Structures are given as structure tokens and as C-alpha cells.
mmCIF file of C-alpha atoms and ligand atoms in Angstrom:
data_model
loop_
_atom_site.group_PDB
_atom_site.id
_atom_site.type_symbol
_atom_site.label_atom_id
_atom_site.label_comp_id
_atom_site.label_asym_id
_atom_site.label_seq_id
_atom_site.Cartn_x
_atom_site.Cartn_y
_atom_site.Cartn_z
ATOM 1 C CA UNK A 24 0.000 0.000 0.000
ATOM 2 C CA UNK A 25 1.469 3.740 -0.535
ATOM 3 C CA UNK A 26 -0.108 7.059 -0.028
ATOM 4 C CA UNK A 27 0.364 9.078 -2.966
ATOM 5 C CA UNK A 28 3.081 12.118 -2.581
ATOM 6 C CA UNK A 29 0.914 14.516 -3.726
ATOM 7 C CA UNK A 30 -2.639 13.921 -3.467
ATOM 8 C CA UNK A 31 -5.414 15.364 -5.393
ATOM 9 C CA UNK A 32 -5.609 19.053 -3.894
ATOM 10 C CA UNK A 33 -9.346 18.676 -4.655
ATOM 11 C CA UNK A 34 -12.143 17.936 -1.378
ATOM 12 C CA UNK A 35 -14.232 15.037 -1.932
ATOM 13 C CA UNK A 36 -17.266 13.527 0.047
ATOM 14 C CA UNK A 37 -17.935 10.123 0.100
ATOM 15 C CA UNK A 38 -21.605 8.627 0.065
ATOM 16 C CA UNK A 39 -20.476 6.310 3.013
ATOM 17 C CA UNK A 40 -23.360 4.150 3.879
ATOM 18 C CA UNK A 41 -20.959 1.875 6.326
ATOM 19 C CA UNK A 42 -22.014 -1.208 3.637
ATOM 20 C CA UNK A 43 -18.688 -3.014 2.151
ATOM 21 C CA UNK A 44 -18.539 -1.001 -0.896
ATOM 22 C CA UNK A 45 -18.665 2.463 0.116
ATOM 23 C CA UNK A 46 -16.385 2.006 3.134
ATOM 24 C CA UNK A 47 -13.836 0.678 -0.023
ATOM 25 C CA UNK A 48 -14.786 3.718 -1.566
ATOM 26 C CA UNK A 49 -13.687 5.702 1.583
ATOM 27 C CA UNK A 50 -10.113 4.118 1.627
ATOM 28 C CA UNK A 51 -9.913 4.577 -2.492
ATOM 29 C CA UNK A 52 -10.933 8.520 -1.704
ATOM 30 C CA UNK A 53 -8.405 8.896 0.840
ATOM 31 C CA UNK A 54 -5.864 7.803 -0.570
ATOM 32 C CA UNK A 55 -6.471 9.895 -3.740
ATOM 33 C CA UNK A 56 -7.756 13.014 -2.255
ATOM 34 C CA UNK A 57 -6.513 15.650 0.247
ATOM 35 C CA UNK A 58 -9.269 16.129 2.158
ATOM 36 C CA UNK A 59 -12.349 13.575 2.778
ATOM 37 C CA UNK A 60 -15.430 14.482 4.269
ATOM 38 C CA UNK A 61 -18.528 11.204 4.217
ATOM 39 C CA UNK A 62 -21.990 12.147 4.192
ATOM 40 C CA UNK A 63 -24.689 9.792 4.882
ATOM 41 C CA UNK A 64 -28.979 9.623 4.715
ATOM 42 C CA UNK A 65 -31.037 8.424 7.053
ATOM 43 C CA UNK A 66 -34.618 7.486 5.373
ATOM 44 C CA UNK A 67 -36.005 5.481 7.764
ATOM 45 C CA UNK A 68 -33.913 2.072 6.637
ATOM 46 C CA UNK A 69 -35.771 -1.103 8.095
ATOM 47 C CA UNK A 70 -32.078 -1.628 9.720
ATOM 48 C CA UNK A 71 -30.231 1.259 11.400
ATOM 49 C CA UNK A 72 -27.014 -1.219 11.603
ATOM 50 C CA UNK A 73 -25.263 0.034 8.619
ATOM 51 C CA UNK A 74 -25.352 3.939 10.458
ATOM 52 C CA UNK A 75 -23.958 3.020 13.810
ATOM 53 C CA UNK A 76 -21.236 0.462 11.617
ATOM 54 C CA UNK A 77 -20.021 3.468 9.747
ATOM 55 C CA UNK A 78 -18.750 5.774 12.789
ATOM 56 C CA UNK A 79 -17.055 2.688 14.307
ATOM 57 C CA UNK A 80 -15.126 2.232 10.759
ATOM 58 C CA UNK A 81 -14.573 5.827 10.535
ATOM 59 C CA UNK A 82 -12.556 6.182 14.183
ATOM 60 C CA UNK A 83 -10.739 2.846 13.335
ATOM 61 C CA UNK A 84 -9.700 4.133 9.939
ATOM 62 C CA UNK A 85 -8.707 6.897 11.707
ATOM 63 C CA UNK A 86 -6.616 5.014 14.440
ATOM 64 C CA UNK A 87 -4.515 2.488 12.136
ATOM 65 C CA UNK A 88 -4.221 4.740 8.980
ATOM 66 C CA UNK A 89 -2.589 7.745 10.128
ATOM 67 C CA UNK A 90 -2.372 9.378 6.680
ATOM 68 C CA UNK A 91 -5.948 8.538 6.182
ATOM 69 C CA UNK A 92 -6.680 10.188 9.461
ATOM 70 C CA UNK A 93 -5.166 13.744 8.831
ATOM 71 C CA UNK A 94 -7.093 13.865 5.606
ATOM 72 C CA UNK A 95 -10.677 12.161 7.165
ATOM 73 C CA UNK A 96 -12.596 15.617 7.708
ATOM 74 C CA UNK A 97 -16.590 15.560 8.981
ATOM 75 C CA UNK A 98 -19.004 13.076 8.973
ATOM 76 C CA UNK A 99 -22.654 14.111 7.977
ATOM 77 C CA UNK A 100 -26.261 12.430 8.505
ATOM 78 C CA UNK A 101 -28.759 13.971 6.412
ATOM 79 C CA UNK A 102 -31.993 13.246 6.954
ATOM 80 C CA UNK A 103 -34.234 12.120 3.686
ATOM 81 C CA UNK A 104 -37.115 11.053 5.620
ATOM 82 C CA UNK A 105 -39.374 12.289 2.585
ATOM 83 C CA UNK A 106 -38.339 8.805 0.827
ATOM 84 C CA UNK A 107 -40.514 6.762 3.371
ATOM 85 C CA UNK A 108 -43.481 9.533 2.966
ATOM 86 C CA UNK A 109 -43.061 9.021 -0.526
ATOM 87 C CA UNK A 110 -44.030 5.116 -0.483
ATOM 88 C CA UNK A 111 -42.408 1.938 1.081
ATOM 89 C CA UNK A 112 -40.028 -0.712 -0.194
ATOM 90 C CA UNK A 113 -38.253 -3.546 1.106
ATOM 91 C CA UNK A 114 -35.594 -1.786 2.688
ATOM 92 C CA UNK A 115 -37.651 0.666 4.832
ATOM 93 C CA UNK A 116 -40.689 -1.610 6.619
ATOM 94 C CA UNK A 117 -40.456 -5.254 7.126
ATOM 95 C CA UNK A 118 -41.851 -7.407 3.876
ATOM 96 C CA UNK A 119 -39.938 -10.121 1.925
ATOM 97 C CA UNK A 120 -37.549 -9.437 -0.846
ATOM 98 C CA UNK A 121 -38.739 -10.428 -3.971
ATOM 99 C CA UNK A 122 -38.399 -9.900 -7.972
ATOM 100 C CA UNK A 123 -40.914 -7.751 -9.461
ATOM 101 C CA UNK A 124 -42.426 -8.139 -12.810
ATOM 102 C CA UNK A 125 -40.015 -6.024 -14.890
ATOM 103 C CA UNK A 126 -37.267 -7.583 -12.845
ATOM 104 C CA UNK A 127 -36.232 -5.316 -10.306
ATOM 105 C CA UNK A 128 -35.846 -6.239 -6.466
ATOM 106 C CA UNK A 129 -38.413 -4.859 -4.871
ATOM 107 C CA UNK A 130 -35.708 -3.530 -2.903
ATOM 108 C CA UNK A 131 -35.849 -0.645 -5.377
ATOM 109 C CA UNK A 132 -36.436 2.326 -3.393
ATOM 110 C CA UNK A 133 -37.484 4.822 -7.249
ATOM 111 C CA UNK A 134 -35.343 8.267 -7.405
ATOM 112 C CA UNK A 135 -33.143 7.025 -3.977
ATOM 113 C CA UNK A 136 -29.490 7.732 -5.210
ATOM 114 C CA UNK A 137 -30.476 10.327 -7.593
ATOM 115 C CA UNK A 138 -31.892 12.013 -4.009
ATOM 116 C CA UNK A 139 -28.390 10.883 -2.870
ATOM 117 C CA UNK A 140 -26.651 12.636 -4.959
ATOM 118 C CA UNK A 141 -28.203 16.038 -5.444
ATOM 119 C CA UNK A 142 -28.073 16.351 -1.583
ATOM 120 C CA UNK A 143 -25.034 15.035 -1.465
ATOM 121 C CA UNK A 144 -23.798 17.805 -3.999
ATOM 122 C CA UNK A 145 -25.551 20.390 -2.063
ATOM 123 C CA UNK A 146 -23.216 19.628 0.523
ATOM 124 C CA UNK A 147 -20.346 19.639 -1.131
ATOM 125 C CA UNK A 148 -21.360 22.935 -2.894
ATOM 126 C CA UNK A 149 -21.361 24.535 0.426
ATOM 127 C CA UNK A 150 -18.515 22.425 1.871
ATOM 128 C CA UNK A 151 -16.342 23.613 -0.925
ATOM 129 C CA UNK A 152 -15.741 19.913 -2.214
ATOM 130 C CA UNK A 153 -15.953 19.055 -5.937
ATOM 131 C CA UNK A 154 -15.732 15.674 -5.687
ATOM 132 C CA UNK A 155 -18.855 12.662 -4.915
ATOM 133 C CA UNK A 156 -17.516 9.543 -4.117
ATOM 134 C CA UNK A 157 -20.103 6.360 -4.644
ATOM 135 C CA UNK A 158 -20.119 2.803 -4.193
ATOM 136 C CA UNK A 159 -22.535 2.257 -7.236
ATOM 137 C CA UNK A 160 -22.314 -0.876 -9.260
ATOM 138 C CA UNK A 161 -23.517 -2.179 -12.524
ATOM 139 C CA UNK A 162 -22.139 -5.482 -11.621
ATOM 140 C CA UNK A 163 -24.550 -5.830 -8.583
ATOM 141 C CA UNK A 164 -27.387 -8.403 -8.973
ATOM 142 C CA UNK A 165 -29.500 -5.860 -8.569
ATOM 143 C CA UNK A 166 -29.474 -4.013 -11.503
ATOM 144 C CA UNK A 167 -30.674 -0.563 -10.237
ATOM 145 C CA UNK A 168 -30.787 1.809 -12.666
ATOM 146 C CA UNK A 169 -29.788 4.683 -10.907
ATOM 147 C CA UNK A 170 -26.597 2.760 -10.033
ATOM 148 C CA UNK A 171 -26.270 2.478 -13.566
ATOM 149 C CA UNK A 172 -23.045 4.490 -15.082
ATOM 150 C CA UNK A 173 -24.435 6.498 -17.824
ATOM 151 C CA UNK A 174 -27.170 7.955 -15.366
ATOM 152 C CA UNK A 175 -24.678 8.881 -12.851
ATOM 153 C CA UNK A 176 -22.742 10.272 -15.926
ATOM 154 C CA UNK A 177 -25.948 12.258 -17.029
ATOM 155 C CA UNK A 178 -26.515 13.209 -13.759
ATOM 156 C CA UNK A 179 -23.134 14.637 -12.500
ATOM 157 C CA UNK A 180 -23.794 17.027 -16.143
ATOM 158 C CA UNK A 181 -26.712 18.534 -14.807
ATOM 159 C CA UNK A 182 -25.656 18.617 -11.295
ATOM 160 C CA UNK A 183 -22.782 20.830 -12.137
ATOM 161 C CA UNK A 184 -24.900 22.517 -14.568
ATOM 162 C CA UNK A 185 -27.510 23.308 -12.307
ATOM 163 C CA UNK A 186 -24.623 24.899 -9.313
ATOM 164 C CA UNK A 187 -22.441 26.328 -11.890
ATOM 165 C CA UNK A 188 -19.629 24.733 -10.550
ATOM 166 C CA UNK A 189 -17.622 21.363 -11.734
ATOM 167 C CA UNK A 190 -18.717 18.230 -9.555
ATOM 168 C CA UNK A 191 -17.233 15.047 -10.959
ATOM 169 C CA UNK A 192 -19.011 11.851 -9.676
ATOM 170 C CA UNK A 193 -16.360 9.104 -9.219
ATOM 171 C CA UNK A 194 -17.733 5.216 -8.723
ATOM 172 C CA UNK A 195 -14.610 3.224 -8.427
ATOM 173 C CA UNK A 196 -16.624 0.025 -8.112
ATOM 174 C CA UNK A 197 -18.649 0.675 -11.246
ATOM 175 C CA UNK A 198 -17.538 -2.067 -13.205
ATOM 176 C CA UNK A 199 -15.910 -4.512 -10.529
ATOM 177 C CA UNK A 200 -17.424 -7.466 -8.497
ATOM 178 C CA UNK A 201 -17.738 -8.250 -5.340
ATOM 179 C CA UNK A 202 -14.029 -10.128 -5.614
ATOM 180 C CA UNK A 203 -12.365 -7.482 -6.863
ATOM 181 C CA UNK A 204 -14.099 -5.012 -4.204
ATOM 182 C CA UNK A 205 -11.664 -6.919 -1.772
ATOM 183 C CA UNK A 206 -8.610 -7.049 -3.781
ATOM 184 C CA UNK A 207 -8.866 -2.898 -3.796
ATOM 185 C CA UNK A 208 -8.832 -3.021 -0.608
ATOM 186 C CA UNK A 209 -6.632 -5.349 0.029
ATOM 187 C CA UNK A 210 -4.145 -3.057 -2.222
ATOM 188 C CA UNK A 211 -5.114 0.054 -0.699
ATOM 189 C CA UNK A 212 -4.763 -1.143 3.337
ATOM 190 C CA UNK A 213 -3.445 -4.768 3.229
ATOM 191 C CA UNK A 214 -4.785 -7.110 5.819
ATOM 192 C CA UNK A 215 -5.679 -4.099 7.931
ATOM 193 C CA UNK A 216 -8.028 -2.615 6.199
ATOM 194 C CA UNK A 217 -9.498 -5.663 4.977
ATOM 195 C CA UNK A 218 -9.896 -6.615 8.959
ATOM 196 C CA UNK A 219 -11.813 -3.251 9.596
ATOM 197 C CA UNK A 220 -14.087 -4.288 6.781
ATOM 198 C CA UNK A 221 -15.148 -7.632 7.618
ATOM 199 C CA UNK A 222 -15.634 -6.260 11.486
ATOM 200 C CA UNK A 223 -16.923 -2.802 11.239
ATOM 201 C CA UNK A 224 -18.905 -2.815 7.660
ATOM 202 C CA UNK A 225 -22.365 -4.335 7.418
ATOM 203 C CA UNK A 226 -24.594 -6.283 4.118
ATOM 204 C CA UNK A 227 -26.902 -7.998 5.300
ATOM 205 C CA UNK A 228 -30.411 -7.300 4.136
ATOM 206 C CA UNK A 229 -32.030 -9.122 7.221
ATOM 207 C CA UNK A 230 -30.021 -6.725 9.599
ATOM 208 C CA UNK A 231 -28.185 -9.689 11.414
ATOM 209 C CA UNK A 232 -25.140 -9.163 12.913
ATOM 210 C CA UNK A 233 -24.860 -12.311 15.345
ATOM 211 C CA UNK A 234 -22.763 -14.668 13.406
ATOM 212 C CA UNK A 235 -19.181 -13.708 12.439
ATOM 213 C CA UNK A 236 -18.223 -15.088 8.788
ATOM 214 C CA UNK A 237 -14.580 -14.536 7.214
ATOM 215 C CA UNK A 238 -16.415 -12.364 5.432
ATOM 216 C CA UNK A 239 -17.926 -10.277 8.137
ATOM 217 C CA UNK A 240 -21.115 -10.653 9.766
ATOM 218 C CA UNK A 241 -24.519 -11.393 8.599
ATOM 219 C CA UNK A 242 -27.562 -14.158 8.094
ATOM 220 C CA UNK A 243 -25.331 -15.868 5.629
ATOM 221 C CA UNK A 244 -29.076 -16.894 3.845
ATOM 222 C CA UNK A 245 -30.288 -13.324 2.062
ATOM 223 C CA UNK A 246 -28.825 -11.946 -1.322
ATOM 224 C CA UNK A 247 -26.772 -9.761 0.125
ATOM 225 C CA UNK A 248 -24.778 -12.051 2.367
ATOM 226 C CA UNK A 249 -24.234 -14.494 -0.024
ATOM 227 C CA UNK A 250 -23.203 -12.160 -2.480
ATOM 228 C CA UNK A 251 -20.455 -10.945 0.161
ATOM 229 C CA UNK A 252 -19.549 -14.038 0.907
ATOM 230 C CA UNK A 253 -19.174 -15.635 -3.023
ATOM 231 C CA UNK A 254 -16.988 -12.315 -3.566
ATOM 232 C CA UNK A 255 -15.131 -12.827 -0.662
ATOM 233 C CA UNK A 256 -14.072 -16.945 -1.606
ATOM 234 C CA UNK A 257 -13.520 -16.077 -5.003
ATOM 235 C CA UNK A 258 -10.983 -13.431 -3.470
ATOM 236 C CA UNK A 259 -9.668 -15.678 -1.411
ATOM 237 C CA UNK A 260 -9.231 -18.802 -4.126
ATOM 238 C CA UNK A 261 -7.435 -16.218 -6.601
ATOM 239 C CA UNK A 262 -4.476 -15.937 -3.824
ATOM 240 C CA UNK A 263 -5.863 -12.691 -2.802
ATOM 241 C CA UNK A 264 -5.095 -11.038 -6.075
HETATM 242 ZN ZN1 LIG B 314 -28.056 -11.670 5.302
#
């Protein structure tokens, strides 16, 4: 692992969710940027685990990376309670995850990380960052399609159109799966940052954090677990490459 010399001199804010990806996405945005500010939404999820997981990540990132730390700046919760008044899904009251018709999960909370972002920008507008940092991926079995590349392309255009200022929307795990989610990491903090992942970053759809895995906690039974833990074997069988 090496910190750069000279990092990016621009601020960046990382959509930091405390799920796998975006805590990757933290390290990647660290280790590019000089200053790193996360932001994240509270919307009424059916499982407040991921929020309290993300400060715990945050002050151990803080404690083993010391170049990490100097440039690891404020931590923001934003409320976007208007998502649950706007209808219910999966993710924010307690019914079974299914397929739909047209083949979305119904997981699919409609207009969520395009609310994401333009908050998110708002932010960063006023935080003087002109970087967003996102864990979105087309490779996910989901197949959201505002995770989707050209609409975060489309919308980072009329995001910076509609400030009049440049914000560039960077997804480092746009095109990677779940195994090569923990070879970055593994390149960007070695064992040690891989540790703080499996411990302090949470999947699981069902919200269960009882069992320890090697590839962090969880059911072990729902999508997202086994998803985690098929990345994390495949990582594992490749030598760690
Ligand atoms: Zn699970």
C-alpha cells in the first residue's frame, strides 16, 4: 500500500453508507484526495445497523491509517425522511424481498441515489468539495438503474450545470465485483483494512449481525450475504489477487 506524494488538492465527500462497498470507496478517496469528508442519509432504513457500523469504521480508519486520518474531515447524517413519505419498499418496513415483474428487487427504493446525490452535492457545494464519491455498481445483482453508469454520468452534467460549478461523480466500483471489491482493498490497506471491513462494515439485508463469517457478519441466507460471501471466496481462491 502507498499514499500518494501529492494527493489530489481537490475535497471530496464520500456517500459512506458503512455497507462493504462504500467504506472501499472511503479508503480509495483517501488515498487519492486531500481532504475527505462522508456524508450519509437516514430514510427510515428497516435496519439502522449500517449507520452506527459506519462511525465505528470511521474512528478505526482513523486510528490504524494515520495518513488517512489527517485527511478524514466531517461526517454528515442527512436526513431524507421524505423517501418513506413518498411510499415503502423492502428496505424501509419489514416485507420479503422479492423480484418484481419487470425484474427489479423490490428492494428498489425509485429516485433514492439520484436524491443521494443532489443532496449530497448540495453539501459539497457549500462544503467547498468538488468531488462525490459512490459505491454504485452495474455489476450488482440488482441491476438498479440509478446505479447504472451512464445515469450517474448524465446526472453529474446537470448537477454541475444546475450549481455552476464542476462536480465530478467518481464510482470506483462501477464495473468490478464483489471479488475485486476486496482485492482494492486489500491493495489500498493490506490485511488491515481488509480486517476493519469484515468487522466494522455491514450487508446484510435481514439486519443480522450475530454470526461472524470470514467475510464479516450477517444471516449468511439473504442476497446480500451471499453475495459478500461468493466475492469474498472467489478473493480468497485467486491468492488474494
Ligand atoms: Zn443476510
Amino acid at each position: 500500500m502507498s499514499t500518494p506524494a501529492t494527493p489530489d488538492g481537490r475535497r471530496a465527500i464520500v456517500l459512506f453508507s458503512g455497507g462493504q462497498d462504500s467504506a472501499t470507496c472511503l479508503a480509495w478517496a483517501l488515498q487519492r484526495f486531500s481532504a475527505v469528508e462522508t456524508v450519509a442519509f437516514d430514510y427510515g432504513q428497516r435496519h439502522r445497523i449500517e449507520l452506527d457500523c459506519r462511525l465505528h469504521f470511521r474512528r478505526d480508519l482513523q486510528s490504524h491509517f494515520a495518513d488517512w486520518g489527517e485527511r478524514l474531515g466531517d461526517d454528515h447524517l442527512i436526513d431524507l425522511g421524505l423517501l418513506r413519505a413518498l411510499g415503502d419498499s423492502a428496505l424501509t418496513s419489514e416485507r420479503a424481498i422479492r423480484m418484481r415483474a419487470d425484474g427489479l428487487p423490490n428492494t428498489f427504493v425509485p429516485g433514492r441515489n439520484l436524491l443521494f446525490f443532489v443532496a449530497a452535492a448540495a453539501l459539497a457545494y457549500r462544503r467547498g468539495a468538488s468531488v462525490l464519491v459512490g459505491g454504485m455498481c452495474e455489476t450488482d445483482y440488482s441491476g438498479y438503474p440509478d446505479c447504472r453508469d451512464n445515469t450517474l454520468k448524465a446526472l453529474q452534467v446537470a448537477i454541475s450545470l444546475g450549481l455552476a460549478a464542476p462536480m465530478t461523480i467518481e464510482t470506483p466500483l462501477m464495473f468490478v465485483d464483489k471479488a475485486a471489491t476486496w482485492a482494492l482493498a486489500h491493495e489500498l490497506g493490506g490485511d488491515a483494512l481488509v480486517e476493519l471491513l469484515v468487522e466494522h462494515t455491514h450487508t446484510c439485508y435481514l439486519g443480522d449481525r450475530g454470526q461472524r463469517h470470514a467475510w464479516g457478519y450477517g444471516c449468511g441466507d439473504c442476497p446480500a450475504c451471499g453475495l459478500r460471501a461468493r466475492g469474498h471466496a472467489r478473493w480468497l481462491a485467486s491468492g488474494k489477487d
